[in-house]
Amino acid sequence: MKFLNHRSTMSSHLLLVVLILCNTLSHGSFNSIYNSFVNCLTTKSIPQKDISQIVYSPNNPLFNPILQTYIRNRRFFNFTTSKPVLIVTPSKEFQVSSIVLCTKESDLQLKIRSGGHDYEGISYISNVPFIMLDMFNLREIYMDVYAETAWVQAGATLGEIYYNIWTKSDLLGFPAGVCHTVGVGGHVSGGGYGNMLRKFGLSVDNVLDARLVDVNGRILDRKSMGEDLFWAIKGGGGASFGVILAFKIRLVRVPETVTYFRVERFLDNQNVIDVVVQWQNVASKIDNDLFIRLLIQPITTKHENKTKGARNTKTIRATFIALFLGDSSRLMSLVNNELPALGLIKQDCFEMSWIDSVLRWASFVNTTKPISLLNRTGDPSHFLKRKSDYVHEPISRDGLDSIFKKVISLEKVAIVFNPYGGRMAEIREDETPFPHRESVLFKIQYAVNWDEEGVVIEKEHLSHIRDMYNFMTPYVSSNPREAYLNYRDLDIGTNDHGKNSLEEGRIYGTKYFKNNFDRLVKVKSAVDPTNFFRNEQSIPTQTHSFGKENKGSCFTISSVLVLGECLILMSIILF
């Protein structure tokens, strides 16, 4: 242990020296990049006064606050994490076109961030020099209550959508996620999953139009982009194809009264396995108005023993969280008939408006007002890792027993079961790039959070969630083992966009998109043949382009080399 601590101390000292050296070497490079980028934007008819308010170099005191505000995973919130050479925060849609064109001319990578909830941080980190395009200033929402539609810019949050709907109507809603700080651009283009999917499907199933900036800087809508590209950005991830500016969404009608419940059952003294077995058999088949999420967590309970005193016991807590689009009387009748093992009682059920259910699902206290949904930053972030699976066949009683024992032994990993069925089962797998439809009983999210800093602690938690994921192999989908794009997971494959780009992309692409992957590749090859819009898990082109354009480069290649060498040297020290 002393050796490890000594080695860690030496690495830290050496890293500090390298960081100082890199800062000294790259100070001029950053200025060169900034000046060249600004000059390029000027040639695109953006006034200097506007440029100074949207382009930030690392020398700008606002650079770090802007970068850090929307980092939602503390794993990517430290001084060793790669940072952009520039941050650009457009306030008008036409500015995005110029930003794309100038980034192309600079021969740098472009990363696009709308809310920062990407679990692997790939919207704001990279292993090569990059420019980060942050969409948070583009968050206008234009409601048309009479048409029951809205145009929502990519930088808006889900909470802002819900709040704006509520200010105009008590009887309209939108099927999207329960976390109110999630950005629209990534959430919707990746599928958009929420607690009304059994009634109304995914967010992308309710997208009517879109505006996007393509690789040539053109602002396109559904008509001008064509149905193939429009299809691709409805679940295939927008960042592979362009910059999503806005979506036109169809609002849905919700009842005046909805019902919420959250009940807990414990493995040591209640029939948890019986309830979960029954839940598996009915949760995807019950009335479409009802969505019941199941959260499995390892906990430690304290028991009093007359002879041995207090004793801690490790067990499982199963939490059933529901949204029912109706009143509690009808809900009680449904649950008692279809899921009697749960033992739901009237006192468990709380009737409320739809907007209040949004607040409750977002973990606000029941006295919170809807205006709280406009808080874009939310709670302080944790260190975290997520993984996903899909289940097509019910897990046996013995299987569940083994899973619960594994969860208890690992102590740190929680599992969330989200039921499908209903509207999800009515939509063809190829209707959108999101393919996990008819045969899915429920989706699994594996989650681990921690607050302690340090490499050893991180490795321990990552090891636990990967162990749990491997243990689940016999119980989940296979060939491919499916995964959900918006639960981004770099463990299942990454792409360095070299000569094997298509083969590398197929590894993770078939897990996210199944048979839709090949069509996504064709669309990508047609609309972005030089693979400008790329990230660690983007859609590849059919044939790799070895020669990237570098005409009219905004700055010299030596600037990139200086930054790149610093990144490589830091990586060697750290790993």
XYZ file of C-alpha atoms in Angstrom:
575
model
C 0.000 0.000 0.000
C 2.891 2.369 0.793
C 4.345 1.647 -2.644
C 1.033 2.425 -4.290
C 0.715 5.661 -2.356
C 4.294 6.611 -3.258
C 3.653 5.836 -6.904
C 0.437 7.832 -6.828
C 2.231 10.794 -5.251
C 5.007 10.672 -7.862
C 2.409 10.478 -10.644
C 0.546 13.435 -9.198
C 3.726 15.518 -9.007
C 4.746 14.550 -12.533
C 1.250 15.248 -13.806
C 1.348 18.696 -12.226
C 4.641 19.440 -13.984
C 3.210 18.268 -17.300
C 0.055 20.330 -16.823
C 2.138 23.435 -16.137
C 4.326 22.682 -19.147
C 1.323 22.052 -21.367
C -0.304 25.245 -20.173
C 2.850 27.194 -21.004
C 3.250 25.563 -24.404
C -0.389 25.769 -25.342
C -1.168 29.294 -24.131
C -0.112 30.682 -27.486
C -1.843 27.806 -29.261
C -5.123 28.536 -27.504
C -4.839 32.186 -28.511
C -4.057 31.150 -32.078
C -7.045 28.808 -32.211
C -9.335 31.408 -30.665
C -8.234 34.194 -33.004
C -8.460 32.008 -36.093
C -11.903 30.694 -35.112
C -13.165 34.196 -34.422
C -11.810 35.397 -37.753
C -13.582 32.519 -39.476
C -16.894 33.372 -37.794
C -16.437 36.993 -38.862
C -16.216 35.895 -42.477
C -19.569 34.135 -41.965
C -21.232 37.474 -41.190
C -21.441 37.097 -37.403
C -20.764 40.515 -35.781
C -17.757 40.784 -33.472
C -19.950 41.881 -30.551
C -21.956 38.652 -30.868
C -18.849 36.501 -31.248
C -17.366 37.826 -28.002
C -20.493 36.632 -26.181
C -20.562 33.097 -27.559
C -16.915 31.978 -27.988
C -14.806 31.153 -24.918
C -11.164 30.115 -24.766
C -9.575 28.498 -21.668
C -8.131 31.923 -20.854
C -11.620 33.328 -20.357
C -12.728 33.338 -16.675
C -16.165 32.077 -17.760
C -14.721 29.023 -19.546
C -14.615 26.681 -16.542
C -17.981 27.745 -15.055
C -19.677 27.146 -18.424
C -17.954 23.792 -18.848
C -18.723 22.617 -15.318
C -22.339 23.794 -15.000
C -23.727 20.959 -17.136
C -21.354 18.157 -16.168
C -23.693 15.619 -14.539
C -21.159 12.892 -13.777
C -18.334 13.713 -11.369
C -16.168 11.044 -13.006
C -15.559 13.653 -15.682
C -15.254 16.634 -13.352
C -11.589 16.933 -12.413
C -8.392 18.626 -13.553
C -7.153 15.549 -15.434
C -10.250 15.272 -17.655
C -9.720 16.429 -21.227
C -11.213 19.832 -21.921
C -12.250 21.566 -25.132
C -9.913 24.030 -26.820
C -12.943 26.305 -27.244
C -16.505 26.428 -25.958
C -19.106 27.948 -28.264
C -22.571 28.828 -26.926
C -24.743 30.072 -29.813
C -27.732 32.246 -28.965
C -29.284 32.166 -32.452
C -29.863 29.162 -34.684
C -28.099 30.644 -37.726
C -24.902 30.930 -35.660
C -24.765 27.134 -35.436
C -24.288 26.924 -39.195
C -21.208 29.136 -39.023
C -19.861 27.207 -36.042
C -20.118 23.920 -37.943
C -18.385 25.374 -41.021
C -15.573 26.992 -39.016
C -15.002 23.826 -37.010
C -14.721 21.906 -40.288
C -12.146 24.389 -41.540
C -10.173 24.063 -38.306
C -10.011 20.257 -38.732
C -11.017 19.817 -35.079
C -13.615 17.476 -33.665
C -16.992 18.964 -32.685
C -18.761 17.765 -29.545
C -22.397 18.785 -29.018
C -23.948 19.170 -25.566
C -27.594 19.937 -24.858
C -27.975 18.979 -21.202
C -24.860 17.116 -20.081
C -26.641 13.951 -18.948
C -24.697 11.673 -21.282
C -23.622 8.979 -18.812
C -20.154 8.636 -20.388
C -19.595 12.369 -20.864
C -18.910 12.051 -24.577
C -20.669 15.353 -25.289
C -17.963 17.270 -23.435
C -14.778 15.121 -23.340
C -12.563 13.579 -26.025
C -9.131 12.028 -26.444
C -8.346 14.453 -29.294
C -8.487 18.278 -29.385
C -12.084 19.410 -29.841
C -14.527 22.292 -29.795
C -17.598 21.954 -27.580
C -20.840 23.336 -28.952
C -23.098 23.915 -25.947
C -26.752 24.467 -26.805
C -27.983 25.820 -23.452
C -28.777 29.294 -24.851
C -31.073 27.772 -27.482
C -33.988 26.787 -25.274
C -37.058 28.577 -26.608
C -40.396 26.727 -26.506
C -43.261 27.771 -28.775
C -46.592 26.267 -27.753
C -49.667 25.844 -29.951
C -52.294 24.621 -27.520
C -55.046 24.522 -30.134
C -52.984 22.282 -32.445
C -51.617 20.411 -29.394
C -48.043 20.803 -30.646
C -44.888 22.659 -29.642
C -41.548 23.601 -31.166
C -38.807 22.985 -28.588
C -35.191 24.024 -29.082
C -32.495 21.461 -28.314
C -31.060 23.265 -25.288
C -34.344 23.293 -23.387
C -34.757 20.853 -20.513
C -37.601 18.415 -19.963
C -38.606 20.414 -16.917
C -38.953 23.515 -19.073
C -41.193 21.609 -21.491
C -43.418 20.343 -18.683
C -43.644 23.775 -17.049
C -44.531 25.496 -20.312
C -47.235 22.935 -21.041
C -48.683 23.403 -17.546
C -48.875 27.198 -17.933
C -51.062 26.737 -21.019
C -53.155 23.660 -20.188
C -53.995 21.275 -17.351
C -55.013 18.577 -19.805
C -51.908 18.272 -21.978
C -48.598 16.567 -21.337
C -45.643 15.053 -23.151
C -44.194 11.517 -22.847
C -40.533 11.974 -21.896
C -38.132 11.329 -19.030
C -38.664 11.842 -15.320
C -35.423 13.781 -14.706
C -36.315 17.429 -15.240
C -32.762 18.677 -15.992
C -32.223 16.420 -19.027
C -31.635 18.307 -22.288
C -34.101 17.890 -25.147
C -31.572 17.475 -27.977
C -29.947 14.300 -26.715
C -32.967 12.855 -24.930
C -35.357 12.989 -27.855
C -32.871 12.093 -30.611
C -31.826 9.040 -28.566
C -35.387 7.773 -28.132
C -36.833 9.579 -25.150
C -38.102 7.208 -22.461
C -40.634 8.067 -19.760
C -43.422 6.827 -17.516
C -46.171 7.313 -20.141
C -44.567 5.114 -22.812
C -47.105 2.308 -22.351
C -49.871 4.777 -23.241
C -48.174 7.059 -25.780
C -44.860 5.456 -26.754
C -41.489 7.206 -26.702
C -40.750 10.878 -27.209
C -39.605 10.111 -30.784
C -42.937 8.448 -31.486
C -44.434 11.903 -30.964
C -42.007 13.982 -33.068
C -43.603 15.678 -36.075
C -40.764 17.783 -37.481
C -37.238 18.923 -36.719
C -34.649 21.544 -37.579
C -31.063 20.439 -38.040
C -27.761 21.915 -39.238
C -26.043 19.501 -41.603
C -22.368 19.086 -42.418
C -22.612 21.802 -45.076
C -24.042 24.338 -42.642
C -27.558 24.202 -44.059
C -30.550 24.536 -41.741
C -32.955 21.789 -42.758
C -36.466 20.874 -41.719
C -38.253 17.584 -42.264
C -39.184 18.425 -45.847
C -35.745 19.629 -46.919
C -33.763 16.961 -45.065
C -35.885 14.116 -46.439
C -37.562 11.205 -44.687
C -34.406 9.082 -44.384
C -32.524 11.650 -42.302
C -35.673 12.541 -40.361
C -36.085 8.835 -39.575
C -32.440 8.568 -38.431
C -32.576 11.390 -35.878
C -35.699 9.925 -34.242
C -33.793 7.487 -32.043
C -30.496 7.079 -33.887
C -28.798 9.888 -31.997
C -28.672 13.329 -33.545
C -24.944 13.921 -33.001
C -24.035 11.381 -35.712
C -25.859 13.318 -38.406
C -25.760 17.007 -37.582
C -26.676 19.511 -34.897
C -30.272 19.241 -33.727
C -31.708 22.745 -33.374
C -35.301 21.948 -32.429
C -38.031 19.344 -32.500
C -41.705 19.848 -33.218
C -43.520 17.573 -30.794
C -47.082 16.326 -30.539
C -48.529 16.917 -27.084
C -50.737 14.247 -25.541
C -53.958 14.488 -23.593
C -53.769 13.585 -19.919
C -56.692 13.258 -17.500
C -57.489 15.919 -14.932
C -56.647 13.420 -12.190
C -53.779 10.939 -12.182
C -52.683 8.650 -9.360
C -49.232 8.032 -7.942
C -48.000 5.386 -5.533
C -44.654 4.333 -4.149
C -44.615 1.227 -1.959
C -41.699 -0.703 -0.512
C -41.358 -4.411 0.216
C -38.446 -6.160 1.905
C -36.950 -9.547 1.166
C -36.416 -10.607 4.783
C -40.020 -10.385 5.960
C -42.288 -10.033 2.928
C -43.084 -12.019 -0.198
C -40.858 -9.973 -2.504
C -40.074 -12.778 -4.935
C -43.789 -13.601 -5.255
C -44.549 -9.969 -6.065
C -41.736 -9.672 -8.608
C -42.758 -12.915 -10.326
C -46.296 -11.599 -10.604
C -45.081 -8.142 -11.697
C -43.091 -9.727 -14.572
C -46.183 -11.503 -15.828
C -48.585 -8.545 -15.753
C -46.659 -5.225 -15.856
C -46.373 -5.255 -19.660
C -49.918 -6.566 -20.190
C -51.947 -4.563 -17.681
C -54.038 -1.526 -18.686
C -51.981 0.908 -20.813
C -52.820 3.723 -18.401
C -50.648 2.087 -15.746
C -46.860 2.139 -15.546
C -45.190 0.448 -12.553
C -41.432 0.789 -12.220
C -39.602 -1.680 -9.979
C -36.434 -0.618 -8.166
C -34.268 -3.320 -6.557
C -31.718 -2.048 -4.011
C -29.383 -3.692 -1.499
C -29.845 -2.271 2.002
C -28.755 -2.983 5.554
C -31.404 -3.248 8.254
C -30.893 -3.298 12.014
C -32.588 -5.957 14.149
C -32.777 -6.118 17.939
C -31.920 -9.473 19.521
C -32.538 -10.007 23.244
C -29.383 -12.045 23.729
C -27.022 -10.622 21.071
C -28.256 -7.013 20.924
C -28.516 -5.042 17.705
C -27.560 -6.931 14.566
C -27.215 -5.672 10.995
C -28.714 -7.733 8.186
C -28.198 -7.281 4.453
C -31.348 -7.604 2.420
C -33.247 -6.369 -0.616
C -35.691 -3.474 -0.793
C -38.085 -3.643 -3.728
C -39.777 -0.318 -4.463
C -42.806 -0.184 -6.767
C -43.349 3.298 -8.231
C -46.426 3.925 -10.362
C -48.125 6.494 -12.531
C -51.747 5.774 -13.383
C -53.616 7.978 -15.837
C -56.846 7.854 -13.880
C -58.294 7.964 -10.383
C -57.359 5.789 -7.419
C -60.591 3.753 -7.398
C -59.976 2.400 -10.887
C -56.300 1.896 -10.063
C -57.112 -0.138 -6.932
C -59.474 -2.352 -8.908
C -56.831 -2.991 -11.575
C -53.992 -3.758 -9.186
C -56.039 -5.952 -6.862
C -57.202 -8.024 -9.826
C -53.927 -8.186 -11.785
C -51.239 -7.799 -9.112
C -52.779 -8.911 -5.812
C -49.421 -10.033 -4.364
C -48.404 -6.371 -4.073
C -51.050 -5.821 -1.380
C -51.755 -2.252 -2.483
C -54.109 -0.353 -0.164
C -56.055 2.858 -0.694
C -53.740 4.787 1.628
C -50.809 4.075 -0.708
C -52.460 5.983 -3.561
C -52.260 9.735 -4.062
C -54.475 11.512 -6.571
C -53.038 14.664 -8.153
C -52.689 16.627 -11.367
C -50.315 15.411 -14.057
C -47.847 18.263 -13.392
C -47.748 17.335 -9.698
C -46.973 13.738 -10.672
C -44.059 15.078 -12.731
C -42.730 16.776 -9.610
C -43.232 13.648 -7.499
C -41.408 11.443 -10.018
C -38.582 13.988 -10.113
C -38.203 13.421 -6.328
C -39.470 16.835 -5.253
C -41.403 17.002 -1.982
C -45.165 17.119 -2.363
C -45.371 20.840 -1.522
C -43.070 21.858 -4.377
C -44.483 24.243 -6.980
C -44.160 23.617 -10.739
C -41.831 26.598 -11.150
C -39.121 24.418 -9.579
C -38.997 22.522 -12.858
C -37.201 25.540 -14.342
C -34.142 24.837 -12.184
C -31.652 23.674 -14.836
C -28.826 22.536 -12.552
C -30.619 20.207 -10.150
C -28.912 18.412 -7.289
C -25.112 18.115 -7.023
C -23.841 15.341 -9.273
C -22.439 12.000 -8.113
C -19.766 9.780 -9.508
C -21.788 7.252 -11.476
C -21.927 4.436 -14.011
C -24.932 2.992 -15.836
C -25.563 -0.069 -18.013
C -28.691 -1.514 -19.629
C -30.394 -4.704 -20.778
C -33.701 -5.907 -22.247
C -35.710 -8.880 -21.045
C -37.934 -10.886 -23.417
C -38.808 -13.876 -21.205
C -39.842 -13.825 -17.525
C -37.019 -14.644 -15.142
C -37.733 -17.769 -13.099
C -38.254 -17.727 -9.355
C -34.879 -19.417 -8.864
C -33.318 -16.885 -11.209
C -34.732 -13.983 -9.234
C -33.514 -15.547 -6.014
C -29.989 -15.788 -7.474
C -30.151 -12.208 -8.740
C -31.203 -10.889 -5.342
C -28.386 -12.776 -3.639
C -25.933 -11.322 -6.128
C -27.211 -7.799 -5.508
C -26.819 -8.329 -1.761
C -23.278 -9.657 -2.160
C -22.183 -6.698 -4.283
C -23.827 -4.214 -1.873
C -23.505 -1.209 -4.209
C -25.478 -1.879 -7.416
C -29.163 -1.038 -7.846
C -31.346 -2.442 -10.635
C -34.363 -0.721 -12.189
C -37.003 -2.700 -14.113
C -39.102 -0.578 -16.506
C -42.120 -2.318 -18.087
C -42.973 -2.147 -21.779
C -46.052 -3.409 -23.619
C -49.029 -1.252 -24.516
C -48.279 1.313 -27.211
C -44.645 0.148 -27.375
C -45.753 -3.271 -28.604
C -47.865 -1.731 -31.377
C -44.998 0.060 -33.142
C -42.814 -1.808 -35.648
C -39.115 -2.243 -34.841
C -38.152 -0.334 -37.990
C -40.609 2.533 -37.531
C -37.772 4.463 -35.878
C -34.125 3.495 -35.245
C -35.190 2.518 -31.700
C -35.908 -1.228 -32.173
C -36.793 -2.525 -28.690
C -40.511 -2.930 -29.126
C -43.049 -5.748 -29.339
C -41.309 -8.671 -27.650
C -39.782 -6.706 -24.755
C -41.248 -7.330 -21.302
C -39.097 -4.793 -19.525
C -35.886 -2.847 -19.738
C -33.186 -3.031 -17.071
C -31.002 -0.181 -15.914
C -28.046 -1.031 -13.683
C -26.935 1.886 -11.530
C -24.089 2.614 -9.169
C -23.390 5.986 -7.520
C -20.653 7.055 -5.146
C -19.347 10.267 -3.598
C -15.860 9.296 -2.452
C -13.009 10.494 -4.651
C -10.099 8.350 -5.818
C -9.052 5.903 -8.509
C -9.307 2.860 -6.221
C -12.889 3.693 -5.195
C -13.874 4.252 -8.821
C -12.397 0.943 -9.972
C -14.236 -0.851 -7.174
C -17.620 0.546 -8.149
C -17.057 -0.005 -11.860
C -16.009 -3.581 -11.120
C -19.221 -4.194 -9.166
C -21.602 -2.965 -11.853
C -19.731 -4.882 -14.561
C -19.855 -7.991 -12.395
C -23.617 -7.595 -12.015
C -24.005 -7.087 -15.775
C -22.038 -10.255 -16.532
C -24.044 -12.212 -13.965
C -27.288 -11.242 -15.728
C -26.238 -12.729 -19.088
C -28.495 -15.848 -18.904
C -31.591 -13.793 -18.125
C -31.520 -11.084 -20.806
C -31.570 -10.682 -24.588
C -28.806 -12.179 -26.706
C -27.554 -12.113 -30.309
C -27.424 -9.186 -29.919
C -27.469 -8.377 -26.243
C -29.575 -5.239 -26.582
C -28.810 -1.877 -24.983
C -30.484 1.549 -24.799
C -28.640 4.405 -26.515
C -29.604 7.004 -23.915
C -28.076 4.823 -21.190
C -24.753 5.343 -22.933
C -22.225 2.616 -22.090
C -18.731 2.600 -23.597
C -18.109 -0.894 -22.193
C -20.050 -2.400 -25.102
C -17.742 -0.973 -27.758
C -16.080 2.194 -29.012
C -14.930 3.535 -32.358
C -11.594 5.181 -33.154
C -12.826 5.953 -36.700
C -9.853 4.333 -38.373
C -9.841 1.753 -41.139
C -12.007 -0.642 -39.088
C -14.614 1.988 -38.256
C -17.581 0.112 -39.726
C -16.704 -3.140 -37.952
C -16.155 -1.316 -34.655
C -19.426 0.559 -35.074
C -21.346 -2.638 -35.749
C -20.341 -4.054 -32.338
C -22.184 -1.408 -30.332
C -24.514 -0.372 -33.159
C -26.369 -3.667 -33.353
C -26.857 -3.629 -29.577
C -28.410 -0.201 -29.669
C -30.261 -0.486 -32.995
C -30.411 -4.179 -34.006
C -31.312 -4.505 -37.704
C -31.779 -0.756 -38.023
C -28.020 -0.229 -37.789
C -27.420 -0.885 -41.508
C -30.008 1.705 -42.542
C -28.442 4.235 -40.152
C -25.055 3.605 -41.787
C -26.550 4.265 -45.227
C -28.114 7.523 -44.067
C -24.868 8.578 -42.388
C -22.846 7.807 -45.518
C -25.202 9.888 -47.629
C -25.471 12.974 -45.412
C -21.983 13.070 -43.813
C -19.620 11.052 -46.038
C -16.433 12.499 -44.480
C -17.618 11.535 -40.981
C -17.325 15.043 -39.558
C -20.015 14.425 -36.921
C -18.433 11.667 -34.871
C -17.878 10.519 -31.323
C -16.845 7.375 -29.493
C -20.109 5.613 -30.368
C -21.392 7.460 -33.417
C -22.780 5.860 -36.554
C -19.895 5.124 -38.973
C -19.888 5.566 -42.728
C -19.883 2.623 -45.140
C -16.350 3.355 -46.314
C -13.741 5.128 -44.218
C -12.449 8.437 -45.552
C -8.692 8.452 -45.003
C -8.131 12.018 -46.158
C -9.951 14.711 -44.232
C -10.330 18.081 -45.853
C -7.993 20.721 -44.484
C -8.542 23.556 -46.932
C -8.557 27.030 -45.450
C -7.598 25.733 -42.023
C -8.238 28.335 -39.337
C -4.939 27.553 -37.613
C -1.826 25.512 -38.112
C -1.561 21.793 -37.515
C 1.293 22.470 -35.079
C -1.232 23.924 -32.640
C -3.159 20.654 -32.657
C 0.043 18.645 -32.258
C 1.081 20.584 -29.167
C -2.308 19.977 -27.567
C -2.406 16.375 -28.684
C 1.063 15.603 -27.318
C 0.040 17.045 -23.941
C -3.072 14.840 -23.903
C -1.009 11.738 -24.750
C 1.629 12.491 -22.120
C -1.028 12.988 -19.438
C -2.642 9.686 -20.423
C 0.685 7.848 -20.037
C 1.161 9.301 -16.543
C -2.366 8.550 -15.414
C -2.663 5.018 -16.764
